[in-house]
Coordinates of C-alpha atoms (C1' of nucleotides) in Angstrom, one line a residue:
Chain A
X10 CA -25.9 9.8 -9.7
X11 CA -22.1 8.1 -11.0
X12 CA -21.8 3.9 -10.8
X13 CA -20.0 3.2 -7.3
X14 CA -20.9 -0.2 -7.2
X15 CA -18.0 -1.4 -9.5
X16 CA -17.8 -3.0 -12.8
X17 CA -20.8 -4.9 -14.7
X18 CA -21.3 -6.9 -17.6
X19 CA -23.7 -8.8 -19.3
X20 CA -22.5 -12.1 -18.6
X21 CA -23.1 -13.4 -15.2
X22 CA -19.8 -15.3 -14.6
X23 CA -17.5 -12.4 -16.3
X24 CA -19.5 -10.6 -13.6
X25 CA -18.8 -12.8 -10.8
X26 CA -15.0 -13.1 -11.7
X27 CA -14.9 -8.8 -12.1
X28 CA -16.6 -8.3 -8.8
X29 CA -14.2 -11.1 -7.0
X30 CA -11.2 -9.2 -8.9
X31 CA -11.6 -6.0 -7.4
X32 CA -12.4 -7.0 -4.1
X33 CA -9.2 -9.0 -4.4
X34 CA -6.9 -6.2 -6.2
X35 CA -8.5 -3.4 -4.4
X36 CA -7.6 -5.2 -0.7
X37 CA -4.2 -7.2 -1.6
X38 CA -2.7 -5.0 -4.6
X39 CA -1.3 -6.6 -7.8
X40 CA 1.4 -8.6 -5.9
X41 CA -0.5 -10.0 -3.2
X42 CA -3.9 -11.0 -5.5
X43 CA -4.2 -14.5 -6.6
X44 CA -6.1 -15.5 -9.6
X45 CA -7.0 -18.7 -8.2
X46 CA -8.2 -16.9 -5.1
X47 CA -10.3 -14.5 -7.2
X48 CA -11.9 -17.7 -9.4
X49 CA -12.7 -19.3 -5.7
X50 CA -14.2 -16.0 -4.7
X51 CA -16.4 -16.0 -7.7
X52 CA -17.3 -19.8 -7.6
X53 CA -16.2 -20.5 -10.7
X54 CA -13.3 -22.7 -11.8
X55 CA -9.9 -21.0 -12.5
X56 CA -9.5 -21.8 -16.1
X57 CA -12.8 -19.3 -16.5
X58 CA -10.6 -16.7 -15.4
X59 CA -8.2 -16.9 -18.5
X60 CA -11.0 -17.6 -20.9
X61 CA -12.6 -14.4 -20.0
X62 CA -9.5 -12.2 -19.2
X63 CA -6.2 -14.2 -20.4
X64 CA -4.0 -12.7 -18.2
X65 CA -3.8 -11.3 -14.4
X66 CA -2.4 -8.2 -15.8
X67 CA -4.9 -7.4 -18.5
X68 CA -7.7 -8.0 -15.6
X69 CA -5.8 -5.5 -13.0
X70 CA -5.7 -3.1 -16.1
X71 CA -9.3 -3.3 -16.7
X72 CA -10.0 -2.5 -13.1
X73 CA -7.6 0.1 -12.6
X74 CA -8.8 1.9 -15.6
X75 CA -12.7 1.6 -14.1
X76 CA -11.0 3.5 -11.1
X77 CA -9.2 6.2 -12.8
X78 CA -12.7 7.1 -14.7
X79 CA -14.4 7.1 -11.2
X80 CA -11.9 9.4 -10.2
X81 CA -11.7 11.4 -12.9
X82 CA -15.3 12.1 -12.4
X83 CA -15.7 12.7 -8.9
X84 CA -12.5 15.0 -8.5
X85 CA -12.5 17.0 -12.0
X86 CA -16.2 17.7 -12.2
X87 CA -17.2 20.1 -10.0
X88 CA -19.7 21.2 -11.7
X89 CA -18.3 24.4 -11.7
X90 CA -21.1 27.3 -10.4
X91 CA -19.5 30.9 -11.3
X92 CA -22.0 32.4 -9.1
X93 CA -21.5 30.2 -5.8
X94 CA -19.9 31.8 -3.0
X95 CA -16.1 31.0 -2.1
X96 CA -17.1 29.3 1.0
X97 CA -20.3 27.1 -0.8
X98 CA -17.5 26.0 -3.6
X99 CA -15.1 25.0 -0.5
X100 CA -17.9 23.1 0.9
X101 CA -18.9 21.2 -2.2
X102 CA -15.6 20.1 -2.9
X103 CA -15.0 18.7 0.7
X104 CA -18.5 16.9 0.7
X105 CA -18.1 15.5 -2.5
X106 CA -14.9 14.3 -2.1
X107 CA -15.6 13.1 1.0
X108 CA -18.6 11.2 -0.1
X109 CA -16.7 9.8 -2.9
X110 CA -14.0 8.2 -0.7
X111 CA -16.8 6.8 1.7
X112 CA -18.1 5.0 -1.3
X113 CA -15.0 3.6 -2.1
X114 CA -13.4 3.6 1.0
X115 CA -10.2 1.4 -0.3
X116 CA -9.4 3.0 -3.3
X117 CA -7.2 5.6 -2.0
X118 CA -4.9 3.0 -0.5
X119 CA -4.9 1.0 -3.6
X120 CA -4.2 3.7 -5.8
X121 CA -1.1 5.2 -3.6
X122 CA 0.4 2.0 -3.0
X123 CA 0.0 0.6 -6.5
X124 CA 0.7 3.6 -8.1
X125 CA 4.1 3.8 -6.0
X126 CA 5.4 0.3 -6.5
X127 CA 4.6 0.0 -9.9
X128 CA 5.6 2.5 -13.0
X129 CA 4.0 0.9 -16.3
X130 CA 0.4 0.5 -14.8
X131 CA -0.1 3.8 -13.4
X132 CA 1.3 5.8 -16.3
X133 CA -2.0 5.9 -17.5
X134 CA -3.2 7.4 -14.3
X135 CA -0.5 9.7 -13.8
X136 CA -1.0 11.1 -16.9
X137 CA -4.6 12.1 -16.4
X138 CA -3.6 13.5 -13.2
X139 CA -1.0 15.7 -15.1
X140 CA -4.0 16.6 -17.7
X141 CA -6.6 17.6 -15.5
X142 CA -5.3 18.9 -12.3
X143 CA -3.7 22.0 -13.3
X144 CA -7.4 23.1 -15.0
X145 CA -8.9 22.6 -11.6
X146 CA -6.3 24.1 -9.7
X147 CA -6.4 27.4 -11.9
X148 CA -10.3 27.4 -11.9
X149 CA -10.2 27.5 -7.7
X150 CA -7.2 29.8 -7.7
X151 CA -9.2 32.6 -9.8
X152 CA -11.9 32.1 -7.7
X153 CA -10.0 32.7 -4.3
X154 CA -8.2 35.2 -6.1
X155 CA -11.3 36.8 -6.8
X156 CA -13.0 36.5 -3.2
X157 CA -9.7 37.6 -1.8
X158 CA -10.0 41.3 -3.6
X159 CA -13.3 41.6 -2.5
X160 CA -12.3 40.9 0.8
X161 CA -14.1 37.9 1.7
X162 CA -11.4 35.9 2.2
X163 CA -7.0 35.6 2.6
X164 CA -5.1 35.2 -0.7
X165 CA -4.2 31.7 -0.4
X166 CA -2.7 29.3 -2.6
X167 CA -5.0 26.7 -4.6
X168 CA -2.3 24.1 -4.6
X169 CA -2.1 24.1 -0.9
X170 CA -5.5 24.4 0.0
X171 CA -6.3 21.1 -2.1
X172 CA -3.5 19.5 -0.7
X173 CA -4.8 20.3 3.0
X174 CA -8.7 19.2 1.8
X175 CA -7.3 16.0 0.4
X176 CA -5.0 15.2 3.1
X177 CA -7.6 15.9 5.6
X178 CA -10.2 13.7 3.7
X179 CA -8.1 10.7 2.5
X180 CA -5.9 10.0 5.3
X181 CA -8.7 8.8 7.6
X182 CA -9.2 6.0 5.2
X183 CA -5.9 5.1 4.5
X184 CA -4.7 4.7 8.3
X185 CA -8.4 3.7 9.6
X186 CA -7.3 0.3 11.4
X187 CA -4.6 2.3 13.4
X188 CA -6.7 5.0 14.0
X189 CA -9.3 2.1 15.5
X190 CA -6.5 1.0 17.6
X191 CA -5.4 4.6 19.1
X192 CA -9.0 5.8 19.5
X193 CA -11.2 3.2 20.3
X194 CA -14.1 3.0 18.3
X195 CA -13.6 6.4 16.4
X196 CA -14.9 4.6 12.9
X197 CA -17.2 2.2 14.5
X198 CA -20.2 3.8 13.6
X199 CA -19.3 4.8 10.0
X200 CA -21.6 7.3 8.9
X201 CA -21.3 9.5 11.9
X202 CA -17.7 9.4 11.4
X203 CA -17.7 10.8 8.1
X204 CA -20.7 13.5 9.0
X205 CA -18.1 14.7 11.7
X206 CA -14.9 14.7 9.7
X207 CA -17.2 16.6 6.7
X208 CA -17.9 19.4 9.6
X209 CA -14.6 19.3 11.0
X210 CA -12.4 19.9 8.1
X211 CA -14.6 22.3 6.3
X212 CA -14.3 24.6 9.5
X213 CA -10.6 23.4 9.7
X214 CA -10.4 25.0 5.9
X215 CA -12.3 28.1 6.4
X216 CA -10.5 29.2 9.3
X217 CA -7.9 29.0 6.9
X218 CA -9.4 31.1 4.6
X219 CA -10.9 33.7 7.0
X220 CA -9.3 37.4 6.4
Chain B
X20 CA 19.4 11.5 18.0
X21 CA 17.7 8.5 17.2
X22 CA 18.8 5.9 14.6
X23 CA 17.2 6.6 11.0
X24 CA 19.6 5.0 9.2
X25 CA 18.3 1.3 9.5
X26 CA 19.6 -1.6 11.2
X27 CA 22.8 -2.4 11.5
X28 CA 24.8 -5.5 12.9
X29 CA 28.3 -6.8 13.6
X30 CA 28.5 -9.2 10.2
X31 CA 28.8 -7.3 6.9
X32 CA 26.8 -10.1 5.0
X33 CA 24.2 -10.0 7.6
X34 CA 24.3 -6.4 7.2
X35 CA 24.5 -6.2 3.3
X36 CA 21.0 -8.3 3.4
X37 CA 19.2 -6.5 6.1
X38 CA 19.7 -3.1 4.2
X39 CA 18.7 -4.8 1.1
X40 CA 15.8 -6.4 2.6
X41 CA 14.7 -3.2 4.3
X42 CA 14.6 -1.5 0.7
X43 CA 12.8 -4.4 -0.6
X44 CA 10.2 -4.7 1.7
X45 CA 9.3 -1.1 2.5
X46 CA 8.9 0.0 -1.2
X47 CA 7.4 -3.3 -2.6
X48 CA 5.5 -4.9 1.0
X49 CA 5.6 -8.3 1.6
X50 CA 4.0 -9.7 -1.2
X51 CA 5.8 -8.1 -3.8
X52 CA 9.1 -8.4 -2.3
X53 CA 11.5 -11.1 -3.7
X54 CA 14.1 -13.3 -1.6
X55 CA 16.1 -13.8 -4.9
X56 CA 16.0 -9.9 -5.2
X57 CA 17.0 -9.2 -1.8
X58 CA 20.1 -11.5 -2.1
X59 CA 21.0 -9.9 -5.4
X60 CA 20.8 -6.7 -4.2
X61 CA 23.0 -7.4 -1.1
X62 CA 25.4 -9.2 -3.3
X63 CA 25.2 -12.3 -1.7
X64 CA 24.0 -15.9 -2.9
X65 CA 20.6 -16.7 -2.5
X66 CA 21.4 -19.6 0.3
X67 CA 22.7 -16.9 2.6
X68 CA 19.3 -15.4 3.1
X69 CA 18.2 -18.5 4.5
X70 CA 21.5 -18.8 6.3
X71 CA 21.1 -15.7 8.0
X72 CA 17.6 -15.4 8.3
X73 CA 16.0 -18.8 7.8
X74 CA 12.7 -17.3 6.5
X75 CA 11.1 -14.4 4.6
X76 CA 8.4 -14.1 7.0
X77 CA 11.2 -14.1 9.7
X78 CA 13.3 -11.4 8.3
X79 CA 10.3 -9.4 7.8
X80 CA 8.9 -9.5 11.1
X81 CA 12.6 -8.4 12.4
X82 CA 12.4 -5.3 10.1
X83 CA 8.8 -4.5 11.0
X84 CA 9.7 -4.8 14.8
X85 CA 12.8 -2.1 14.2
X86 CA 10.3 0.2 12.6
X87 CA 7.9 0.1 15.0
X88 CA 10.3 0.7 17.9
X89 CA 11.6 4.2 15.3
X90 CA 8.0 5.1 15.2
X91 CA 7.1 4.8 18.9
X92 CA 10.3 6.7 20.0
X93 CA 9.3 9.3 17.5
X94 CA 5.8 9.8 18.2
X95 CA 5.0 8.8 21.8
X96 CA 8.3 10.5 23.4
X97 CA 7.5 14.4 22.9
X98 CA 9.5 15.0 26.1
X99 CA 6.4 16.5 27.5
X100 CA 7.6 20.1 29.0
X101 CA 5.1 21.0 31.7
X102 CA 6.3 24.8 31.2
X103 CA 5.9 24.8 27.4
X104 CA 2.7 26.8 25.8
X105 CA 0.0 25.3 23.8
X106 CA 1.6 26.8 20.9
X107 CA 5.2 25.6 21.7
X108 CA 3.6 22.1 22.3
X109 CA 1.7 21.9 19.1
X110 CA 5.0 23.5 17.2
X111 CA 6.9 20.8 18.7
X112 CA 4.8 18.1 17.7
X113 CA 4.6 19.3 14.0
X114 CA 8.0 19.7 13.7
X115 CA 9.2 16.3 15.3
X116 CA 6.5 14.4 13.6
X117 CA 7.2 16.0 10.0
X118 CA 11.4 15.6 10.8
X119 CA 10.6 12.0 11.1
X120 CA 8.4 11.3 8.0
X121 CA 11.2 12.9 6.0
X122 CA 14.0 10.8 7.3
X123 CA 11.8 7.7 6.6
X124 CA 9.8 8.6 3.7
X125 CA 8.5 5.4 2.7
X126 CA 7.5 4.2 5.9
X127 CA 3.8 5.5 6.2
X128 CA 2.9 3.9 3.2
X129 CA 4.8 0.8 4.3
X130 CA 2.8 0.6 7.7
X131 CA -0.5 1.6 6.5
X132 CA -0.3 -1.1 3.7
X133 CA 1.0 -3.9 5.6
X134 CA -1.5 -3.3 8.7
X135 CA -4.1 -3.5 6.2
X136 CA -3.3 -6.6 3.9
X137 CA -2.3 -8.5 6.9
X138 CA -3.8 -9.5 10.5
X139 CA -1.0 -11.9 12.4
X140 CA 2.0 -9.6 11.4
X141 CA 0.7 -6.3 12.2
X142 CA -1.0 -7.2 15.6
X143 CA 2.4 -6.6 17.3
X144 CA 1.8 -2.9 16.0
X145 CA -1.6 -2.0 16.3
X146 CA -1.1 -3.7 20.1
X147 CA 1.4 -0.8 20.9
X148 CA -0.4 1.7 19.2
X149 CA -3.6 0.7 21.6
X150 CA -1.1 0.8 24.5
X151 CA 0.5 4.3 24.3
X152 CA -1.5 6.6 22.0
X153 CA -4.1 7.0 24.9
X154 CA -1.7 8.1 27.4
X155 CA -0.3 10.5 24.6
X156 CA -3.6 11.9 23.9
X157 CA -5.1 12.4 27.4
X158 CA -1.4 14.4 28.2
X159 CA -2.3 16.5 25.1
X160 CA -6.4 17.0 26.1
X161 CA -4.9 18.2 29.7
X162 CA -2.7 20.8 28.4
X163 CA -5.4 22.0 25.9
X164 CA -8.1 22.0 28.7
X165 CA -5.9 24.0 30.9
X166 CA -4.9 26.7 27.8
X167 CA -8.4 26.7 27.3
X168 CA -9.3 27.9 30.8
X169 CA -6.4 30.4 30.5
X170 CA -8.4 31.9 27.3
X171 CA -5.4 30.9 25.3
X172 CA -7.4 28.8 22.8
X173 CA -10.2 27.0 22.0
X174 CA -11.5 24.1 23.7
X175 CA -10.6 21.5 21.0
X176 CA -10.6 17.7 20.7
X177 CA -7.1 16.7 21.2
X178 CA -7.8 13.0 19.3
X179 CA -9.1 15.2 16.1
X180 CA -6.4 17.5 16.7
X181 CA -3.8 14.8 16.5
X182 CA -5.6 13.3 13.1
X183 CA -5.3 16.7 11.7
X184 CA -1.7 16.9 12.0
X185 CA -0.8 13.6 11.0
X186 CA -3.1 13.7 8.2
X187 CA -1.8 16.8 7.3
X188 CA 1.8 15.6 7.5
X189 CA 1.8 12.2 6.5
X190 CA -0.5 12.4 3.3
X191 CA 1.9 14.3 1.0
X192 CA 4.6 11.5 1.3
X193 CA 2.1 8.9 0.8
X194 CA 0.8 10.2 -2.5
X195 CA 3.9 12.2 -3.2
X196 CA 4.0 10.7 -7.1
X197 CA 0.4 11.6 -7.5
X198 CA 1.2 15.1 -6.3
X199 CA 3.8 15.5 -8.6
X200 CA 2.1 14.6 -11.4
X201 CA -0.7 17.3 -10.4
X202 CA 1.7 20.1 -9.0
X203 CA 4.5 19.6 -11.2
X204 CA 7.8 19.8 -9.2
X205 CA 6.3 20.3 -6.0
X206 CA 8.5 17.8 -3.9
X207 CA 11.5 18.5 -6.4
X208 CA 13.5 20.3 -3.8
X209 CA 12.6 18.1 -1.0
X210 CA 14.2 20.2 1.9
X211 CA 12.2 23.3 0.6
X212 CA 8.7 21.3 0.5
X213 CA 9.4 20.1 4.0
X214 CA 10.3 23.5 5.5
X215 CA 7.4 24.6 3.5
X216 CA 4.7 22.5 4.8
X217 CA 5.9 22.9 8.3
X218 CA 5.1 26.3 8.4
X219 CA 1.8 25.7 6.6
X220 CA 0.6 22.8 9.0
X221 CA 1.5 24.8 12.0
X222 CA -0.3 28.0 10.7
X223 CA -3.5 25.7 9.7
X224 CA -3.7 23.9 13.2
X225 CA -2.9 27.0 15.1
X226 CA -5.8 29.0 13.3
X227 CA -7.9 26.0 14.3
X228 CA -6.9 26.8 17.9
X229 CA -7.4 30.3 17.9
X230 CA -9.9 31.5 20.5
Chain C
dA13 C1' 35.1 -26.8 15.6
dT14 C1' 32.5 -23.4 14.4
dT15 C1' 30.9 -20.3 10.8
dA16 C1' 30.5 -18.8 6.4
dT17 C1' 30.0 -19.6 1.9
dC18 C1' 28.6 -22.1 -2.8
dT19 C1' 26.4 -25.4 -6.1
dA20 C1' 22.8 -27.8 -6.6
dT21 C1' 18.2 -29.2 -6.5
dA22 C1' 14.0 -30.2 -4.0
dG23 C1' 9.2 -28.3 -2.9
dA24 C1' 5.7 -25.0 -3.2
dT25 C1' 2.7 -22.0 -5.3
dC26 C1' 0.7 -19.5 -9.3
dT27 C1' -0.3 -18.7 -13.8
dA28 C1' -1.6 -20.1 -18.5
dT29 C1' -2.8 -23.4 -21.3
dA30 C1' -4.5 -27.7 -24.1
dG31 C1' -7.8 -30.5 -25.4
dA32 C1' -12.4 -32.4 -24.5
dT33 C1' -17.0 -31.8 -23.4
dA34 C1' -21.8 -29.4 -22.6
dA35 C1' -24.8 -25.5 -23.5
dT36 C1' -26.6 -22.3 -26.6
dG37 C1' -28.4 -19.7 -30.2
dC38 C1' -29.3 -19.4 -35.3
Chain D
dA2 C1' -21.1 -22.9 -35.7
dT3 C1' -20.0 -20.5 -31.3
dT4 C1' -19.6 -19.8 -26.7
dA5 C1' -19.0 -21.7 -22.2
dT6 C1' -17.3 -24.7 -19.2
dC7 C1' -14.6 -28.6 -17.3
dT8 C1' -10.2 -31.5 -16.1
dA9 C1' -5.8 -32.2 -16.4
dT10 C1' -0.9 -30.4 -17.0
dA11 C1' 2.6 -27.4 -18.2
dG12 C1' 5.6 -23.9 -17.5
dA13 C1' 7.2 -20.2 -14.6
dT14 C1' 8.5 -18.6 -10.6
dC15 C1' 9.6 -18.2 -5.9
dT16 C1' 11.1 -20.2 -1.5
dA17 C1' 13.6 -23.3 1.2
dT18 C1' 16.8 -27.2 1.8
dA19 C1' 20.9 -30.6 1.7
dG20 C1' 25.3 -31.3 1.2
dA21 C1' 29.9 -30.1 0.1
dT22 C1' 33.6 -26.5 0.8
dA23 C1' 36.4 -22.9 2.2
dA24 C1' 37.4 -19.3 5.9
dT25 C1' 38.3 -18.4 10.6
dG26 C1' 39.4 -18.3 15.5
dC27 C1' 40.6 -20.6 19.4

DNA sequence: ATTATCTATAGATCTATAGATAATGC
DNA sequence: ATTATCTATAGATCTATAGATAATGC
C-alpha cells in the first residue's frame, strides 16, 4: 500500500508544519499560500517555520517532490502482467488511476496549475514525465497491437487512449465545484460517485476498443 | 461571431491595462498577479492602474465577469435545432465547445483554479451555472430519450454524456505542458491537434451512444 | 472645468533573521 | 553542547493614495 497520508518525519513540530504546508500549498498554490498561515495552522510560532525549513520555496520544493514520487508510483508502476487480457489491463489502469486521484483529490489541480504558472520548480516534474511516460506508452501500445492482431480489439493509438482515460478520470476532480453547481449533489456521496465513474469510464473506453 | 479577443473600451490606456490584466490574471491567477506587472506590461505608470480601476479586486471582477458571459454564450446557446438528429446535435456540441476552448486556451485552468481557491469572487459564476446548466441538460436528455425510443441510440444519462464531453475536450488544455512532456510535440501543431481531438472525441462519444 | 498623467510615498502584508532563553541528551 | 522555541524587528514586496502638473474639450 502506498503512502497517501502525506509526509511524515520524526519531529512533531516539523510534522505539524509539513502537514499544514501541504494543505496550504495544495489548496492555494505557491503564490496564494502564506507562511504565516501555515505556522498558525500548525500551531507553532512563525519563526519555527524558518527554523525547520528556512524558506517558503524550499518547503514547497520538498512537498512537490513528495507528490511527484507519489504520482510516479501510481502512474508508472502498473505491475505489468504479461498474461492479463487487454480488457483486464485497461480496467486495472482505470481503477488504480481513479483510486489514486480519489485519495489525492487536490493533486491534479495543484500539479496542473503549478506546472503552468511556474517554470523552474516544475522542471523536475516534467523531466520525470518525459523519462517515464514513453516507456509506459510503448508497453501499452505493444499490448494493444498484439490484442488487435488476435482480433480482440481495434488497432487504437495508446497515447490517445491514455489521454482519454486521464481526461475522463481527472476532469471531474478539477471541476468538482462547477459540476456540483451544474448537477446538484453529484459528488455529494463521494464513494458512490467514484464507483459510478469507474464503471462508466471503463465502459466508455471498452466501447472505443471494441472491434 | 462572438468576441474572443478580450475586453475593449474607448480609451487606449484603459484598453492597454485591461489587455495586460487579462493576460496576467489568466496566466497567474488572482494571487499570483501583480498590479505593478500589469501596469508595466501595459506601458503605463502604476498610478494609472488605480486611476482607471481603483483596486486589483475590482479589475479582477470585471475580467471574470467578461469571461463568464463569454462562457455562457458558448455553452448555453447551442441554437437548439429541433430537427437535428442526435448525431448532428452531439457533433455540434463537441465542435463548438472545442473551438471555444481553442480560442480561449487558458480559460479552463483559470476558471477551475479561481473557482476553487476563492469563494466570494466565484459565487457569481457558480450561480450562473446553477441557473443555466439544468435547462441545457434537460433539453439534451429529452432529445436523447426521443432518439432512444426511435431506436437511434442507447438510453444514456445526458449529465454523464456532457461530463464525458467536457472532460475529453477540456483536459488536454489544462494539462498541455504535461502532455507535451509525455508525448513529445503533441500540441506543437495546434490546429492539427484540435482537428484530431474533434474527430476522436466525437467518435468516442458516438460509440458510447450506439445501440 | 474635466480628464489624464506623473512623481513620491504612505500603508499593508509577508518573508526572513537576530538574539535571547528554555529544553534535551549526553 | 545541541536542539528547539520565543519575541521583536528588519527587509522586501505590493497595493493604494496624495498632490502636483499636463492635456483636452467645451
